[in-house]
Amino acid sequence: MARKTGHLITPKRAKNLVGVAKVVAPALIPVLAPVLARGAGMLSEQYDRYRARRLGIDVADIGKYSGFGARLHARIVGFSDSLEPLRTTDADWVSKTEARLTQLLAAVRASERMPTARRKAAHRAVGTDLDALEQELLRRLNVRE
């Protein structure tokens, strides 16, 4: 009667595979290590680009925005930059708004160490304030009434 030979791992096969691995691995590691390192670097770079695209920032600035409030942080900084056209025509409002943005940024930073529920509530509050400030900015820029 013919014996069925499957792909079972027997103790003898396992011992042979370990022996082959001991011989082959030292030869393959120097060849594969640089390839794997390059692959890991490329994956990291792609992920950084993805995160930067989601935050609406340049890839070079990705290190400035991290943590749970990264999106809000980037949004506040972007909003602050957009105040420049009004600096000469509406300086009082711009200075008040910049003071409020400083407070909102401090709230985002402080929320990083809060428990999840409180952090999310703080982020919602900051987001609501930013929405109102953005509406006012658009009104002052005559984009939206």
PDB file of N, CA, C and O in Angstrom, residues 42-93:
ATOM      1  N   MET A  42      10.725  54.039   2.717  1.00  0.00           N
ATOM      2  CA  MET A  42       9.728  54.470   1.733  1.00  0.00           C
ATOM      3  C   MET A  42       8.324  54.462   2.342  1.00  0.00           C
ATOM      4  O   MET A  42       7.535  55.379   2.101  1.00  0.00           O
ATOM      5  N   LEU A  43       8.019  53.434   3.119  1.00  0.00           N
ATOM      6  CA  LEU A  43       6.711  53.378   3.773  1.00  0.00           C
ATOM      7  C   LEU A  43       6.533  54.544   4.741  1.00  0.00           C
ATOM      8  O   LEU A  43       5.464  55.160   4.787  1.00  0.00           O
ATOM      9  N   SER A  44       7.573  54.848   5.487  1.00  0.00           N
ATOM     10  CA  SER A  44       7.509  55.957   6.429  1.00  0.00           C
ATOM     11  C   SER A  44       7.291  57.280   5.702  1.00  0.00           C
ATOM     12  O   SER A  44       6.486  58.118   6.120  1.00  0.00           O
ATOM     13  N   GLU A  45       7.992  57.461   4.596  1.00  0.00           N
ATOM     14  CA  GLU A  45       7.848  58.689   3.810  1.00  0.00           C
ATOM     15  C   GLU A  45       6.443  58.813   3.234  1.00  0.00           C
ATOM     16  O   GLU A  45       5.845  59.890   3.260  1.00  0.00           O
ATOM     17  N   GLN A  46       5.897  57.719   2.730  1.00  0.00           N
ATOM     18  CA  GLN A  46       4.536  57.737   2.184  1.00  0.00           C
ATOM     19  C   GLN A  46       3.523  58.076   3.276  1.00  0.00           C
ATOM     20  O   GLN A  46       2.585  58.839   3.055  1.00  0.00           O
ATOM     21  N   TYR A  47       3.723  57.508   4.469  1.00  0.00           N
ATOM     22  CA  TYR A  47       2.806  57.791   5.579  1.00  0.00           C
ATOM     23  C   TYR A  47       2.889  59.257   5.992  1.00  0.00           C
ATOM     24  O   TYR A  47       1.865  59.890   6.274  1.00  0.00           O
ATOM     25  N   ASP A  48       4.088  59.817   6.011  1.00  0.00           N
ATOM     26  CA  ASP A  48       4.243  61.236   6.337  1.00  0.00           C
ATOM     27  C   ASP A  48       3.536  62.113   5.309  1.00  0.00           C
ATOM     28  O   ASP A  48       2.888  63.105   5.659  1.00  0.00           O
ATOM     29  N   ARG A  49       3.654  61.771   4.045  1.00  0.00           N
ATOM     30  CA  ARG A  49       2.957  62.527   2.990  1.00  0.00           C
ATOM     31  C   ARG A  49       1.449  62.441   3.163  1.00  0.00           C
ATOM     32  O   ARG A  49       0.737  63.432   3.001  1.00  0.00           O
ATOM     33  N   TYR A  50       0.966  61.256   3.502  1.00  0.00           N
ATOM     34  CA  TYR A  50      -0.467  61.049   3.721  1.00  0.00           C
ATOM     35  C   TYR A  50      -0.950  61.921   4.881  1.00  0.00           C
ATOM     36  O   TYR A  50      -1.968  62.612   4.765  1.00  0.00           O
ATOM     37  N   ARG A  51      -0.209  61.890   5.992  1.00  0.00           N
ATOM     38  CA  ARG A  51      -0.591  62.691   7.159  1.00  0.00           C
ATOM     39  C   ARG A  51      -0.561  64.182   6.833  1.00  0.00           C
ATOM     40  O   ARG A  51      -1.455  64.932   7.231  1.00  0.00           O
ATOM     41  N   ALA A  52       0.467  64.630   6.116  1.00  0.00           N
ATOM     42  CA  ALA A  52       0.578  66.042   5.755  1.00  0.00           C
ATOM     43  C   ALA A  52      -0.585  66.464   4.863  1.00  0.00           C
ATOM     44  O   ALA A  52      -1.143  67.552   5.042  1.00  0.00           O
ATOM     45  N   ARG A  53      -0.956  65.610   3.928  1.00  0.00           N
ATOM     46  CA  ARG A  53      -2.082  65.909   3.046  1.00  0.00           C
ATOM     47  C   ARG A  53      -3.367  66.042   3.854  1.00  0.00           C
ATOM     48  O   ARG A  53      -4.174  66.948   3.627  1.00  0.00           O
ATOM     49  N   ARG A  54      -3.562  65.144   4.827  1.00  0.00           N
ATOM     50  CA  ARG A  54      -4.765  65.197   5.661  1.00  0.00           C
ATOM     51  C   ARG A  54      -4.802  66.444   6.534  1.00  0.00           C
ATOM     52  O   ARG A  54      -5.876  66.975   6.804  1.00  0.00           O
ATOM     53  N   LEU A  55      -3.646  66.884   7.003  1.00  0.00           N
ATOM     54  CA  LEU A  55      -3.587  68.075   7.846  1.00  0.00           C
ATOM     55  C   LEU A  55      -3.580  69.365   7.039  1.00  0.00           C
ATOM     56  O   LEU A  55      -3.757  70.452   7.582  1.00  0.00           O
ATOM     57  N   GLY A  56      -3.316  69.267   5.745  1.00  0.00           N
ATOM     58  CA  GLY A  56      -3.263  70.448   4.901  1.00  0.00           C
ATOM     59  C   GLY A  56      -1.995  71.253   5.096  1.00  0.00           C
ATOM     60  O   GLY A  56      -2.025  72.486   5.042  1.00  0.00           O
ATOM     61  N   ILE A  57      -0.893  70.564   5.342  1.00  0.00           N
ATOM     62  CA  ILE A  57       0.382  71.242   5.593  1.00  0.00           C
ATOM     63  C   ILE A  57       1.453  70.663   4.690  1.00  0.00           C
ATOM     64  O   ILE A  57       1.246  69.659   4.011  1.00  0.00           O
ATOM     65  N   ASP A  58       2.623  71.285   4.712  1.00  0.00           N
ATOM     66  CA  ASP A  58       3.768  70.799   3.962  1.00  0.00           C
ATOM     67  C   ASP A  58       4.392  69.615   4.712  1.00  0.00           C
ATOM     68  O   ASP A  58       4.371  69.575   5.942  1.00  0.00           O
ATOM     69  N   VAL A  59       4.951  68.678   3.981  1.00  0.00           N
ATOM     70  CA  VAL A  59       5.565  67.497   4.598  1.00  0.00           C
ATOM     71  C   VAL A  59       6.696  67.905   5.538  1.00  0.00           C
ATOM     72  O   VAL A  59       6.905  67.280   6.583  1.00  0.00           O
ATOM     73  N   ALA A  60       7.401  68.962   5.220  1.00  0.00           N
ATOM     74  CA  ALA A  60       8.513  69.409   6.069  1.00  0.00           C
ATOM     75  C   ALA A  60       8.025  69.858   7.446  1.00  0.00           C
ATOM     76  O   ALA A  60       8.787  69.832   8.409  1.00  0.00           O
ATOM     77  N   ASP A  61       6.749  70.237   7.556  1.00  0.00           N
ATOM     78  CA  ASP A  61       6.207  70.730   8.828  1.00  0.00           C
ATOM     79  C   ASP A  61       5.509  69.645   9.637  1.00  0.00           C
ATOM     80  O   ASP A  61       4.927  69.938  10.686  1.00  0.00           O
ATOM     81  N   ILE A  62       5.551  68.413   9.183  1.00  0.00           N
ATOM     82  CA  ILE A  62       4.796  67.340   9.835  1.00  0.00           C
ATOM     83  C   ILE A  62       5.227  67.135  11.289  1.00  0.00           C
ATOM     84  O   ILE A  62       4.410  66.783  12.136  1.00  0.00           O
ATOM     85  N   GLY A  63       6.470  67.391  11.606  1.00  0.00           N
ATOM     86  CA  GLY A  63       6.953  67.215  12.975  1.00  0.00           C
ATOM     87  C   GLY A  63       6.375  68.220  13.958  1.00  0.00           C
ATOM     88  O   GLY A  63       6.365  67.982  15.163  1.00  0.00           O
ATOM     89  N   LYS A  64       5.881  69.343  13.460  1.00  0.00           N
ATOM     90  CA  LYS A  64       5.311  70.371  14.327  1.00  0.00           C
ATOM     91  C   LYS A  64       3.932  69.982  14.847  1.00  0.00           C
ATOM     92  O   LYS A  64       3.488  70.510  15.856  1.00  0.00           O
ATOM     93  N   TYR A  65       3.251  69.106  14.120  1.00  0.00           N
ATOM     94  CA  TYR A  65       1.877  68.767  14.449  1.00  0.00           C
ATOM     95  C   TYR A  65       1.770  67.274  14.744  1.00  0.00           C
ATOM     96  O   TYR A  65       1.790  66.451  13.839  1.00  0.00           O
ATOM     97  N   SER A  66       1.662  66.963  16.023  1.00  0.00           N
ATOM     98  CA  SER A  66       1.544  65.558  16.398  1.00  0.00           C
ATOM     99  C   SER A  66       0.542  65.443  17.535  1.00  0.00           C
ATOM    100  O   SER A  66       0.115  66.440  18.113  1.00  0.00           O
ATOM    101  N   GLY A  67       0.175  64.249  17.841  1.00  0.00           N
ATOM    102  CA  GLY A  67      -0.757  64.007  18.930  1.00  0.00           C
ATOM    103  C   GLY A  67      -2.193  64.016  18.460  1.00  0.00           C
ATOM    104  O   GLY A  67      -2.492  64.096  17.265  1.00  0.00           O
ATOM    105  N   PHE A  68      -3.099  63.929  19.437  1.00  0.00           N
ATOM    106  CA  PHE A  68      -4.526  63.856  19.122  1.00  0.00           C
ATOM    107  C   PHE A  68      -5.045  65.154  18.534  1.00  0.00           C
ATOM    108  O   PHE A  68      -5.973  65.150  17.736  1.00  0.00           O
ATOM    109  N   GLY A  69      -4.451  66.280  18.918  1.00  0.00           N
ATOM    110  CA  GLY A  69      -4.922  67.580  18.451  1.00  0.00           C
ATOM    111  C   GLY A  69      -4.171  68.118  17.251  1.00  0.00           C
ATOM    112  O   GLY A  69      -4.249  69.319  16.958  1.00  0.00           O
ATOM    113  N   ALA A  70      -3.466  67.254  16.530  1.00  0.00           N
ATOM    114  CA  ALA A  70      -2.650  67.720  15.400  1.00  0.00           C
ATOM    115  C   ALA A  70      -3.486  68.455  14.362  1.00  0.00           C
ATOM    116  O   ALA A  70      -3.086  69.495  13.838  1.00  0.00           O
ATOM    117  N   ARG A  71      -4.661  67.934  14.077  1.00  0.00           N
ATOM    118  CA  ARG A  71      -5.512  68.552  13.067  1.00  0.00           C
ATOM    119  C   ARG A  71      -5.951  69.950  13.501  1.00  0.00           C
ATOM    120  O   ARG A  71      -5.914  70.901  12.711  1.00  0.00           O
ATOM    121  N   LEU A  72      -6.364  70.062  14.752  1.00  0.00           N
ATOM    122  CA  LEU A  72      -6.777  71.370  15.260  1.00  0.00           C
ATOM    123  C   LEU A  72      -5.599  72.339  15.316  1.00  0.00           C
ATOM    124  O   LEU A  72      -5.740  73.518  14.991  1.00  0.00           O
ATOM    125  N   HIS A  73      -4.453  71.840  15.726  1.00  0.00           N
ATOM    126  CA  HIS A  73      -3.245  72.674  15.794  1.00  0.00           C
ATOM    127  C   HIS A  73      -2.938  73.243  14.404  1.00  0.00           C
ATOM    128  O   HIS A  73      -2.704  74.455  14.257  1.00  0.00           O
ATOM    129  N   ALA A  74      -2.934  72.388  13.394  1.00  0.00           N
ATOM    130  CA  ALA A  74      -2.656  72.840  12.029  1.00  0.00           C
ATOM    131  C   ALA A  74      -3.725  73.821  11.550  1.00  0.00           C
ATOM    132  O   ALA A  74      -3.426  74.810  10.871  1.00  0.00           O
ATOM    133  N   ARG A  75      -4.964  73.559  11.930  1.00  0.00           N
ATOM    134  CA  ARG A  75      -6.059  74.447  11.523  1.00  0.00           C
ATOM    135  C   ARG A  75      -5.903  75.827  12.157  1.00  0.00           C
ATOM    136  O   ARG A  75      -6.113  76.850  11.501  1.00  0.00           O
ATOM    137  N   ILE A  76      -5.513  75.867  13.419  1.00  0.00           N
ATOM    138  CA  ILE A  76      -5.323  77.147  14.110  1.00  0.00           C
ATOM    139  C   ILE A  76      -4.172  77.930  13.477  1.00  0.00           C
ATOM    140  O   ILE A  76      -4.284  79.136  13.235  1.00  0.00           O
ATOM    141  N   VAL A  77      -3.069  77.259  13.202  1.00  0.00           N
ATOM    142  CA  VAL A  77      -1.916  77.936  12.587  1.00  0.00           C
ATOM    143  C   VAL A  77      -2.281  78.441  11.191  1.00  0.00           C
ATOM    144  O   VAL A  77      -1.937  79.568  10.816  1.00  0.00           O
ATOM    145  N   GLY A  78      -2.988  77.632  10.423  1.00  0.00           N
ATOM    146  CA  GLY A  78      -3.428  78.070   9.095  1.00  0.00           C
ATOM    147  C   GLY A  78      -4.363  79.257   9.164  1.00  0.00           C
ATOM    148  O   GLY A  78      -4.269  80.200   8.359  1.00  0.00           O
ATOM    149  N   PHE A  79      -5.262  79.236  10.133  1.00  0.00           N
ATOM    150  CA  PHE A  79      -6.178  80.361  10.313  1.00  0.00           C
ATOM    151  C   PHE A  79      -5.412  81.619  10.674  1.00  0.00           C
ATOM    152  O   PHE A  79      -5.691  82.712  10.158  1.00  0.00           O
ATOM    153  N   SER A  80      -4.449  81.473  11.563  1.00  0.00           N
ATOM    154  CA  SER A  80      -3.622  82.610  11.967  1.00  0.00           C
ATOM    155  C   SER A  80      -2.904  83.218  10.763  1.00  0.00           C
ATOM    156  O   SER A  80      -2.820  84.444  10.634  1.00  0.00           O
ATOM    157  N   ASP A  81      -2.400  82.372   9.894  1.00  0.00           N
ATOM    158  CA  ASP A  81      -1.728  82.866   8.684  1.00  0.00           C
ATOM    159  C   ASP A  81      -2.690  83.608   7.764  1.00  0.00           C
ATOM    160  O   ASP A  81      -2.297  84.542   7.070  1.00  0.00           O
ATOM    161  N   SER A  82      -3.953  83.210   7.765  1.00  0.00           N
ATOM    162  CA  SER A  82      -4.909  83.841   6.855  1.00  0.00           C
ATOM    163  C   SER A  82      -5.383  85.206   7.352  1.00  0.00           C
ATOM    164  O   SER A  82      -6.111  85.900   6.646  1.00  0.00           O
ATOM    165  N   LEU A  83      -4.988  85.592   8.537  1.00  0.00           N
ATOM    166  CA  LEU A  83      -5.370  86.909   9.065  1.00  0.00           C
ATOM    167  C   LEU A  83      -4.556  88.042   8.462  1.00  0.00           C
ATOM    168  O   LEU A  83      -4.912  89.210   8.594  1.00  0.00           O
ATOM    169  N   GLU A  84      -3.471  87.724   7.821  1.00  0.00           N
ATOM    170  CA  GLU A  84      -2.536  88.732   7.300  1.00  0.00           C
ATOM    171  C   GLU A  84      -3.192  89.800   6.419  1.00  0.00           C
ATOM    172  O   GLU A  84      -2.897  90.982   6.577  1.00  0.00           O
ATOM    173  N   PRO A  85      -4.097  89.442   5.488  1.00  0.00           N
ATOM    174  CA  PRO A  85      -4.689  90.497   4.642  1.00  0.00           C
ATOM    175  C   PRO A  85      -5.491  91.544   5.421  1.00  0.00           C
ATOM    176  O   PRO A  85      -5.650  92.666   4.962  1.00  0.00           O
ATOM    177  N   LEU A  86      -5.970  91.186   6.616  1.00  0.00           N
ATOM    178  CA  LEU A  86      -6.778  92.127   7.400  1.00  0.00           C
ATOM    179  C   LEU A  86      -5.964  92.915   8.423  1.00  0.00           C
ATOM    180  O   LEU A  86      -6.513  93.768   9.116  1.00  0.00           O
ATOM    181  N   ARG A  87      -4.689  92.613   8.517  1.00  0.00           N
ATOM    182  CA  ARG A  87      -3.859  93.232   9.559  1.00  0.00           C
ATOM    183  C   ARG A  87      -3.862  94.767   9.460  1.00  0.00           C
ATOM    184  O   ARG A  87      -3.887  95.460  10.476  1.00  0.00           O
ATOM    185  N   THR A  88      -3.853  95.319   8.259  1.00  0.00           N
ATOM    186  CA  THR A  88      -3.809  96.779   8.110  1.00  0.00           C
ATOM    187  C   THR A  88      -5.203  97.409   8.164  1.00  0.00           C
ATOM    188  O   THR A  88      -5.357  98.500   8.693  1.00  0.00           O
ATOM    189  N   THR A  89      -6.199  96.722   7.650  1.00  0.00           N
ATOM    190  CA  THR A  89      -7.542  97.315   7.580  1.00  0.00           C
ATOM    191  C   THR A  89      -8.361  97.101   8.840  1.00  0.00           C
ATOM    192  O   THR A  89      -9.232  97.917   9.148  1.00  0.00           O
ATOM    193  N   ASP A  90      -8.116  96.027   9.573  1.00  0.00           N
ATOM    194  CA  ASP A  90      -8.925  95.706  10.756  1.00  0.00           C
ATOM    195  C   ASP A  90      -8.019  95.189  11.875  1.00  0.00           C
ATOM    196  O   ASP A  90      -8.204  94.087  12.393  1.00  0.00           O
ATOM    197  N   ALA A  91      -7.050  96.007  12.264  1.00  0.00           N
ATOM    198  CA  ALA A  91      -6.017  95.592  13.213  1.00  0.00           C
ATOM    199  C   ALA A  91      -6.584  95.209  14.574  1.00  0.00           C
ATOM    200  O   ALA A  91      -6.087  94.273  15.214  1.00  0.00           O
ATOM    201  N   ASP A  92      -7.629  95.895  15.024  1.00  0.00           N
ATOM    202  CA  ASP A  92      -8.213  95.593  16.334  1.00  0.00           C
ATOM    203  C   ASP A  92      -8.792  94.180  16.355  1.00  0.00           C
ATOM    204  O   ASP A  92      -8.529  93.404  17.281  1.00  0.00           O
ATOM    205  N   TRP A  93      -9.579  93.858  15.352  1.00  0.00           N
ATOM    206  CA  TRP A  93     -10.173  92.510  15.276  1.00  0.00           C
ATOM    207  C   TRP A  93      -9.089  91.445  15.132  1.00  0.00           C
ATOM    208  O   TRP A  93      -9.168  90.382  15.761  1.00  0.00           O
TER     209      TRP A  93
END
